[in-house]
XYZ file of C-alpha atoms in Angstrom:
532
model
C -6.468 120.330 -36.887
C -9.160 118.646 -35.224
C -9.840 119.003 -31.794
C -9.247 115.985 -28.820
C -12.090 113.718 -28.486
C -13.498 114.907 -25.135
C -12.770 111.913 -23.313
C -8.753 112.338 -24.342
C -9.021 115.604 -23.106
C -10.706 114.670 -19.665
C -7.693 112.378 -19.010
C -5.177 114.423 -19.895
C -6.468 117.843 -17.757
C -5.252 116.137 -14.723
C -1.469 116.523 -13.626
C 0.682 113.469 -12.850
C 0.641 114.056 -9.270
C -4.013 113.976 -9.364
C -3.093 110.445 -11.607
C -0.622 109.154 -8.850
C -2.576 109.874 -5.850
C -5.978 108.494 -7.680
C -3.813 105.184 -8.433
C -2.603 105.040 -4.664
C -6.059 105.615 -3.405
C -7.604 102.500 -5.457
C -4.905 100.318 -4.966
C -4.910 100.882 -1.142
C -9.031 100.515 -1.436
C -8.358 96.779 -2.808
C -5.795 95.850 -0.860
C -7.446 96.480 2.578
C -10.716 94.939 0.675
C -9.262 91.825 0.335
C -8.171 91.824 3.861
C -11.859 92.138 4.699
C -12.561 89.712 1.961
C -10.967 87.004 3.751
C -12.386 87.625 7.111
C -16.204 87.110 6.298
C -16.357 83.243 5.296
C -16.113 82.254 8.612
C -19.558 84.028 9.761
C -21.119 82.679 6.085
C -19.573 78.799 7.380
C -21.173 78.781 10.624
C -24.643 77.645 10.183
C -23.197 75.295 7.967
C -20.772 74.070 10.605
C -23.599 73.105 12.644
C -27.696 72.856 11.147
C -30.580 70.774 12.399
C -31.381 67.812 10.442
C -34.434 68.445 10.586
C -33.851 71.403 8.063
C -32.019 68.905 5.608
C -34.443 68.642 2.404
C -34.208 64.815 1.136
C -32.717 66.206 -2.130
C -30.018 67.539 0.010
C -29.131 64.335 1.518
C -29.429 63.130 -2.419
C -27.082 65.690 -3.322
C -24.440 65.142 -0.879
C -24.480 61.388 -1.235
C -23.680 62.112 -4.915
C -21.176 64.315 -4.393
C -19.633 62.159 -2.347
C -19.324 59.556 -4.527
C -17.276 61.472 -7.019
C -14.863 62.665 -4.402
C -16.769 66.379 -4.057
C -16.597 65.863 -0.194
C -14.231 64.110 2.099
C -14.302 60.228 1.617
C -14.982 59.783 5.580
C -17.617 62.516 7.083
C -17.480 62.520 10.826
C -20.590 60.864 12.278
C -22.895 63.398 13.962
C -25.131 63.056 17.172
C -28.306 61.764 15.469
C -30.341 65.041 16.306
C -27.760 67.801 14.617
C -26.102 67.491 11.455
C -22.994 69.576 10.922
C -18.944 69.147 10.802
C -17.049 67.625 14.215
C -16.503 69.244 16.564
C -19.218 72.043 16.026
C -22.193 69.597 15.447
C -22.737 69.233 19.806
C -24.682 71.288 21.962
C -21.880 73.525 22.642
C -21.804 74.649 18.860
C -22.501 78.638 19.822
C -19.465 78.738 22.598
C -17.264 76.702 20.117
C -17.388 79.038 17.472
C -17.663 82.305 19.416
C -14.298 81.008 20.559
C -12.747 81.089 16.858
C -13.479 84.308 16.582
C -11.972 85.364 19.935
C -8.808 83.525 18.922
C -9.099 85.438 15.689
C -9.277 88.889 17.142
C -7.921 88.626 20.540
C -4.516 87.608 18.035
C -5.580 90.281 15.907
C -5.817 93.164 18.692
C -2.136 92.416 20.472
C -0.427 92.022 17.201
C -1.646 94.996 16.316
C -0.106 97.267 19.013
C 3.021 95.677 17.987
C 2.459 95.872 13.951
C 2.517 99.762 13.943
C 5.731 99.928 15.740
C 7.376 97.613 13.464
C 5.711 99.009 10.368
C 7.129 102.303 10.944
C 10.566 100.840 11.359
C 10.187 98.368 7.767
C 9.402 99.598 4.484
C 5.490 99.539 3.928
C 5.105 97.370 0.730
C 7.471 94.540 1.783
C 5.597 94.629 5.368
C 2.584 94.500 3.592
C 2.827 92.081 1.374
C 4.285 89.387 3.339
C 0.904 90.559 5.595
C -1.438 89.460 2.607
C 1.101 86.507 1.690
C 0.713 84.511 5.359
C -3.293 85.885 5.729
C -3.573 84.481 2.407
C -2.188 81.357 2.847
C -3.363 80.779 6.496
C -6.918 81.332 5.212
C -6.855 78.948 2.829
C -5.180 76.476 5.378
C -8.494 76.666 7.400
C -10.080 75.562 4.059
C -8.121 72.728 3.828
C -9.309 71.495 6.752
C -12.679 70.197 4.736
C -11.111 68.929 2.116
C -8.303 66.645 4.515
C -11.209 66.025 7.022
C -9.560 67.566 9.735
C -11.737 67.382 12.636
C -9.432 68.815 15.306
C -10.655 71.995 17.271
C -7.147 72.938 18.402
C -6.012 72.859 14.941
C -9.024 75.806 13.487
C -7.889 77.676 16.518
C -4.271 77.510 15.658
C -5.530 78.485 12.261
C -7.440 81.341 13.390
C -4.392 82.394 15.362
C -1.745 82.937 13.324
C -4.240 84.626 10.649
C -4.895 87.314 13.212
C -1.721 87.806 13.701
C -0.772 88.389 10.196
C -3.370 90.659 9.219
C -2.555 92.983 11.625
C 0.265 93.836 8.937
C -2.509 95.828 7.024
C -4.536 98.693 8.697
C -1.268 100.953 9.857
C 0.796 100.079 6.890
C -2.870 100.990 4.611
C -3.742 104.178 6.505
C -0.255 105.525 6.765
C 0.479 105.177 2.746
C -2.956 107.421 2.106
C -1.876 110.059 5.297
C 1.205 110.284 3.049
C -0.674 111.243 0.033
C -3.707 113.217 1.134
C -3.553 115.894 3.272
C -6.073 117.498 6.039
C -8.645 119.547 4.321
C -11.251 117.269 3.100
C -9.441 114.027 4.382
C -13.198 113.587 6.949
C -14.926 112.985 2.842
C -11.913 110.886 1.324
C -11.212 108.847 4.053
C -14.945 108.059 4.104
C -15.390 107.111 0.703
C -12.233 105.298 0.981
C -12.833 103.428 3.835
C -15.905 101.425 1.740
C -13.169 99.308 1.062
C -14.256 97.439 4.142
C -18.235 96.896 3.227
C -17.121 96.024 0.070
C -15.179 93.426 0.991
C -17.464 92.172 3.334
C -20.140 92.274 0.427
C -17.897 90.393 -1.553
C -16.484 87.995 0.923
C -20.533 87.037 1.842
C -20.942 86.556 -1.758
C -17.869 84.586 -2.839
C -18.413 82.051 1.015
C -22.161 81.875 -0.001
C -21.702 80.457 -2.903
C -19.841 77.197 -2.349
C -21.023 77.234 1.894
C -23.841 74.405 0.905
C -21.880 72.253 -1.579
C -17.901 72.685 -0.709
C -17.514 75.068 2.718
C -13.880 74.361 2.412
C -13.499 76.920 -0.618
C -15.322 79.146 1.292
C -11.577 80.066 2.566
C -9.672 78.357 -0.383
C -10.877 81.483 -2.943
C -10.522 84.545 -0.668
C -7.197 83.141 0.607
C -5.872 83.068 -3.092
C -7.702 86.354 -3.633
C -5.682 87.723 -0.776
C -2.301 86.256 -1.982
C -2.521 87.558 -5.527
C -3.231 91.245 -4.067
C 0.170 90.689 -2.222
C 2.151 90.767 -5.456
C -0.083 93.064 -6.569
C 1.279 95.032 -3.976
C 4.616 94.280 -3.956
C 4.665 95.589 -7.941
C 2.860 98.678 -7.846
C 2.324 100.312 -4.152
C 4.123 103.630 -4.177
C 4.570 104.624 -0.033
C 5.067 107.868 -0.252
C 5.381 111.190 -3.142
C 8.356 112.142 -2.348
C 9.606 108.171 -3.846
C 8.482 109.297 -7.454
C 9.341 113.215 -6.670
C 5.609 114.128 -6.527
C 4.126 117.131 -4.501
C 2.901 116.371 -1.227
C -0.447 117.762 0.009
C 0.245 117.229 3.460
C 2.189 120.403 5.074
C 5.749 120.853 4.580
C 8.152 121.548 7.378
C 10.893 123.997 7.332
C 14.598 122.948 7.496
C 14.714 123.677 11.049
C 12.821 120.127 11.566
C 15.140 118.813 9.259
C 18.555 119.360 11.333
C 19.659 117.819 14.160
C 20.980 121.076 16.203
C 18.113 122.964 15.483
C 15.290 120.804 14.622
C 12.336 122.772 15.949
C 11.479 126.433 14.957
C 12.902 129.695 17.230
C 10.425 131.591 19.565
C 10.532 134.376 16.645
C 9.255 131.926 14.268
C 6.713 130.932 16.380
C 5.728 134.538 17.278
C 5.412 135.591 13.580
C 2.957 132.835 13.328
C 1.019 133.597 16.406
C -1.712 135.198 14.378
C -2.193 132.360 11.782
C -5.382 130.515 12.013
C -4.436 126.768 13.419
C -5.973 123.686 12.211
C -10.050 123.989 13.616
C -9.069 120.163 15.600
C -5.778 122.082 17.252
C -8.313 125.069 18.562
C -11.230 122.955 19.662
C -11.047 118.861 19.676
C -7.070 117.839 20.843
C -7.187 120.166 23.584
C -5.350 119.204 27.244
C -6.893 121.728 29.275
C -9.507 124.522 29.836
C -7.374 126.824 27.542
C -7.990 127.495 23.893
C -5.069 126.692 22.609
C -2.446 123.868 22.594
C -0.739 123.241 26.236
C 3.385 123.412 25.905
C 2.893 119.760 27.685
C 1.959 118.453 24.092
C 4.485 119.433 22.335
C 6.192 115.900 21.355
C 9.505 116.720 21.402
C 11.743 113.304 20.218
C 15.455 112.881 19.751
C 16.895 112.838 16.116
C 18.617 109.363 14.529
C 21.395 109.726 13.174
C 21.574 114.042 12.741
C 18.926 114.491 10.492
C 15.968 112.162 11.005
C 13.103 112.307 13.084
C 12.947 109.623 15.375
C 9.770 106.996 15.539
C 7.447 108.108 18.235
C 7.302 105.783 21.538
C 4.160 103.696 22.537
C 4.123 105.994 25.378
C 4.797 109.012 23.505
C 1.676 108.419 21.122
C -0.354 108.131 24.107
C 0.246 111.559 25.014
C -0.868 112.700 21.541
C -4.423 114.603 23.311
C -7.110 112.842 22.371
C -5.911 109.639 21.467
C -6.682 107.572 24.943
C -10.210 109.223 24.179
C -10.898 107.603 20.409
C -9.279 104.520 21.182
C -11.754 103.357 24.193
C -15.078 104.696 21.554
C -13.594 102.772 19.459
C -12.884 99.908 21.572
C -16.946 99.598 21.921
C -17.932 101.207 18.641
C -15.869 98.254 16.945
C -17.488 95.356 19.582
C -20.626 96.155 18.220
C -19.751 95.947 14.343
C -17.931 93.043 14.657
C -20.525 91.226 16.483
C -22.668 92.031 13.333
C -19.828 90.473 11.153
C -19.208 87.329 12.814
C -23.111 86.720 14.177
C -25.756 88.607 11.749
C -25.492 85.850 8.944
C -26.245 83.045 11.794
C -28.818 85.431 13.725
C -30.883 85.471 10.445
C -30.465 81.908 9.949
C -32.445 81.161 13.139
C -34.811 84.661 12.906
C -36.124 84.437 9.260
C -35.400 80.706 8.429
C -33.211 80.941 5.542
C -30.183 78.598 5.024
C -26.706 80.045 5.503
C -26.718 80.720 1.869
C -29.413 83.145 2.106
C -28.473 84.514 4.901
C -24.823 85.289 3.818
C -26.625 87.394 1.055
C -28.956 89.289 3.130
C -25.981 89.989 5.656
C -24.216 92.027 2.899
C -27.244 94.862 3.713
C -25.680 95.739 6.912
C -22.445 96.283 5.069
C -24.205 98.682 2.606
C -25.467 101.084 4.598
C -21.919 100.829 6.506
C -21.032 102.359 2.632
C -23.416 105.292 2.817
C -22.824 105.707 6.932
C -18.762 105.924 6.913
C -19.202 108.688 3.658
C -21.500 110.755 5.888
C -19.846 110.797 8.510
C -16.572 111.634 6.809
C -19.166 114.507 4.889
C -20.658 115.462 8.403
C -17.361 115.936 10.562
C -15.528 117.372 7.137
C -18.345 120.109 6.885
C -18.375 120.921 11.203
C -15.097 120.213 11.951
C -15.999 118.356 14.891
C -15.159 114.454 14.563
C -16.189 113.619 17.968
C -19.629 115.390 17.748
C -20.455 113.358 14.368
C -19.255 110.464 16.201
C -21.610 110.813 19.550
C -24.514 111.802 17.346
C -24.453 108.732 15.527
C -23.539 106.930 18.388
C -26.698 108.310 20.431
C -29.162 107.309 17.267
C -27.587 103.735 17.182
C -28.771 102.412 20.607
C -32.309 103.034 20.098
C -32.157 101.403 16.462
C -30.092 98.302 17.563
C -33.590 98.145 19.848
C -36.056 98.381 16.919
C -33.987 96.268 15.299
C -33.967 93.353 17.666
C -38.251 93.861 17.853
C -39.150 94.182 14.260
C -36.405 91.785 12.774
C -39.058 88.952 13.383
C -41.810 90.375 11.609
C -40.821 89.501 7.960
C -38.083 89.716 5.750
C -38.979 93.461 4.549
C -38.308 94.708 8.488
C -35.085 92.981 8.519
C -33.964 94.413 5.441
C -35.104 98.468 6.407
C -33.458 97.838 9.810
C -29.974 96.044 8.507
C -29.477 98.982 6.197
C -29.941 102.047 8.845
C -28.127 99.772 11.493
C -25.279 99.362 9.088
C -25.348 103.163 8.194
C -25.390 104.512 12.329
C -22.850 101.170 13.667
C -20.228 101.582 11.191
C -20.113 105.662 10.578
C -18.027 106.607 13.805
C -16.065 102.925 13.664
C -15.592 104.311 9.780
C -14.765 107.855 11.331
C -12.068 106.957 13.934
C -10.169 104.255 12.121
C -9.344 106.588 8.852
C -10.064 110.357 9.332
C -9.620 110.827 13.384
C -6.562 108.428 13.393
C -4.768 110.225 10.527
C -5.177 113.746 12.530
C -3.815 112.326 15.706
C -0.950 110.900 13.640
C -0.243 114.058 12.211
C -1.417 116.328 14.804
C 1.027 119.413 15.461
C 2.138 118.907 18.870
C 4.082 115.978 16.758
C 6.544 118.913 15.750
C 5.725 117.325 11.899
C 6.907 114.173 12.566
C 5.127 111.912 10.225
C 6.623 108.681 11.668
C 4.206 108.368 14.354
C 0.921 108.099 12.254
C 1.541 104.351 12.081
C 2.291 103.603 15.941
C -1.057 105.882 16.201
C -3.302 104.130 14.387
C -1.887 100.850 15.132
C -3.093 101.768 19.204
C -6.977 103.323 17.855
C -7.043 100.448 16.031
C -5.366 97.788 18.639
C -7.558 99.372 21.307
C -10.703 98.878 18.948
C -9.546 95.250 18.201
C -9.917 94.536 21.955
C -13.757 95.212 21.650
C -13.985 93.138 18.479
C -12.796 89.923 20.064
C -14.806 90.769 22.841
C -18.212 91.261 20.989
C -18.223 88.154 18.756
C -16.957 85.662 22.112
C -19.787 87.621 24.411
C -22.709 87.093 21.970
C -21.277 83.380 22.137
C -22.038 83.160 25.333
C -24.799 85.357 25.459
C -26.572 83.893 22.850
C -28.098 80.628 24.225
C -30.315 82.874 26.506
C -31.548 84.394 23.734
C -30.807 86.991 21.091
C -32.773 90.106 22.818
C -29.842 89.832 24.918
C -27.018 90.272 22.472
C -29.094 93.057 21.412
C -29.198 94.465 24.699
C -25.160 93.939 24.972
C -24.645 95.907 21.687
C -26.947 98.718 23.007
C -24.756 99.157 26.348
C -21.782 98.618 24.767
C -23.089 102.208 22.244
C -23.699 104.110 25.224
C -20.251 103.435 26.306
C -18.494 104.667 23.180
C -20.766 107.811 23.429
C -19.425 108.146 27.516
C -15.682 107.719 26.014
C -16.219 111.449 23.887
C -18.386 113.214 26.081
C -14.839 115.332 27.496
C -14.369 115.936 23.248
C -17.671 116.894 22.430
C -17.802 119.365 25.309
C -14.423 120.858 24.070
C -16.064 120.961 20.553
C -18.555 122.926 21.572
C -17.394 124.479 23.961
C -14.795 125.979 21.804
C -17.452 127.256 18.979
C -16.908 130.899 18.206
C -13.099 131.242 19.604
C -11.354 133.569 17.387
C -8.765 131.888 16.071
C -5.967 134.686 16.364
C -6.723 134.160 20.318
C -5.035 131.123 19.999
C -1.908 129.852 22.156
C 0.626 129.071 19.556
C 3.135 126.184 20.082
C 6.317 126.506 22.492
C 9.414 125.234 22.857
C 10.388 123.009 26.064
């Protein structure tokens, strides 16, 4: 009998459960992709929104009159001031505060919906919440689209627009993050989480691409395409997401709990449980990072403890119970300025290149997409880094402390040529988005299931809804402050970003001390967990 062809045999030497959690780890990489996908057009549209005349070729002009003629653009185009050519409102001198404000109303949405999303999400099933998420950011992206092709020259209306969207989207990170917690447990989640996390370069990549190529001719399905992109990856998700193993009875590789969690009268384990376990090795982030105190082990004051639903269900953590998680106010103010910084770079790089190196917004949409690749290579190492140390918040202040002083080299050799600019956008990209990469997968996942949670596995959502609400904060802050910052020049933005590192590094200097501080403790030395 002859023997399997070898690639047969490669397929069929993993187990059902490797094949399920491979399939939930792609399928949660495109989702959140798209989501990304859908946010980038409107950095690619700006310098299109509003350009100098003076950098209008003839055979532009020539190109757009014809296009015009067979209906390509809007049969009435909004007359423009005689010295800037560009779409009404954005074509006046006030172009930079005008669109720094669209983003603001994009994130600002974005950031209080999303302390909201994560308690609802827990409370919903995940793949209805999430697709009506990429349903409405779907069709409220395209909406802003339509706006070209109607000539709709209203600002209130692109706000409006930019709104709601935020709003929406805030349906994917916790409902994304808490469907891979489910399926992949703690021991190299620092590496998976990384790699995983790509999702977000790669739809930036993609969204730069897919905006770029229709910015000069038709801006309006700059948003059109990624909107319907969006929308198809809904029903994609509505057919195929699978929330949790236990759903299709596969094994779970995060921890399981004993029945005492399980029970309403006796949902925690006895003091001679806990005493037969006193000499287990905990978790390396239990001895050292999520500490409360001086001590080396976990204070009684963080044990969670939460009242059961309905005699046998663990109940959804509080807002103010998931603050209390240790180390969670700590992350979520890094990330609050780690994330300002990266998406100043979303919403600004393609239209600070524009003006640096001269390109058109074409051009410069492409180059962008450099940042977002070494935000590939920078979220795996860190994930690699803080996998290999066990210290998350030391691999985030070390990349933290080498971004300021690139963000400065960056700002001074960016006008020498187009090979400086492309050197510096891929080591910025690598040392801005590693700890932004770090905090919003890996760290936010631990805090959800850390072990003063008693196992509870509902809060991970509420948790990384508040990292990632907290973060959100700094992201409509960055883009609307480099709108205003902006006009006095760009060294200044630059300047902005740099502070705004050295604050995220001052937000984990209490966790890096207890990192290190903590090297060496023998782990049977440990305080195990009591009961209150």
């Amino acid at each position: 009998m002859a023997r399997l062809p070898i690639g047969i045999r490669f397929l069929v030497s993993f187990s059902r459960d490797q094949w399920y959690r491979a399939f939930t780890f792609f399928l949660t990489f495109l989702l959140y992709a798209s989501f990304h996908l859908s946010r980038k057009p409107i950095s690619i549209v700006k310098g299109e929104l509003h350009k100098d005349c003076a950098a209008v070729t003839e055979g532009e002009v020539q190109f757009n009159s014809l296009s015009k003629q067979t209906s390509y653009l809007p049969p009435q185009q909004a007359p423009h001031n005689g010295t800037d050519c560009g779409w009404v409102p954005f074509d006046k001198e006030n172009y930079q505060q005008l669109l720094g404000a669209l983003d603001y109303s994009f994130l600002c949405a974005y950031a209080v919906g999303m302390y909201l999303s994560g308690i609802i999400g827990e409370r919903l099933p995940i793949r209805y919440y999430l697709t009506f998420g990429m349903l409405a950011s779907g069709a409220f992206t395209a909406l802003f689209g339509l706006g070209y092709f109607y000539d709709i020259h209203s600002f209130g209306f692109y706000v409006l627009t930019q709104i709601i969207n935020g709003l929406v989207q805030t349906t994917g990170w916790p409902s994304v993050v808490t469907c891979l917690g489910n399926w992949f447990g703690k021991g190299r989640r620092g590496l998976i989480m990384g790699v995983w996390n790509s999702h977000t370069s790669v739809g930036n990549i993609l969204g730069s691409l897919i905006a770029g190529y229709w910015v000069s001719t038709c801006w309006g399905l700059s948003f059109v395409v990624p909107g319907a992109i969006v929308a198809a990856m809904g029903i994609v998700c509505f057919l195929f997401l699978i929330e949790h193993p236990k759903d299709i009875r596969c094994s779970s590789t995060l921890s399981t709990h004993s029945k005492a969690y399980e029970t309403g009268t006796n949902r925690f384990r006895t003091q001679k449980q806990i005493l037969n376990e006193k000499n287990k090795p905990l978790d390396p982030e239990a001895q050292c990072l999520l500490l409360s105190d001086g001590s080396s082990g976990v204070h009684p004051n963080h044990v969670i403890i939460l009242p059961a639903e309905g005699g046998n269900a663990m109940a959804a953590i509080s807002f103010t119970g998931a603050l209390r998680i240790p180390g969670v106010i700590e992350f979520s103010l890094c990330l609050l300025f780690a994330k300002l910084v990266s998406y100043t770079f979303l919403f600004w790089l393609p239209l600070y290149i524009t003006n640096v190196d001269h390109l058109d917004a074409q051009k410069a949409g492409v180059l962008s997409t450099l940042f977002d690749v070494g935000g590939i290579f920078g979220g795996i190492l860190a994930g690699l880094i803080s996998d290999r140390l066990e210290k998350r918040a030391s691999t985030c202040g070390l990349m933290l402390l080498l971004a300021a002083p690139t963000l400065y080299v960056f700002s001074a050799i960016s006008k020498m040529g187009l090979e400086a600019t492309v050197v510096m956008l891929l080591l910025s990209g690598a040392l801005v988005s590693g700890p932004y990469a770090l905090i919003t997968t890996a760290v936010s996942a631990d805090l959800g299931t850390h072990k003063s949670l008693k196992g509870n596995a509902h809060a991970l959502a509420t948790v990384t809804a508040i990292i990632d609400g907290t973060g959100s904060v700094g992201a409509a802050l960055g883009p609307l402050l480099a709108g205003l910052i902006s006009p006095s020049g760009w060294n200044n933005v630059f300047y902005m970003l740099m502070f705004a590192d050295a604050c995220a590094l001052l937000c984990l200097i209490r966790l890096i001390h207890k990192e290190l501080g903590c090297t060496g403790t023998p782990a049977g030395d440990q305080v195990p967990f009591k009961e209150h």
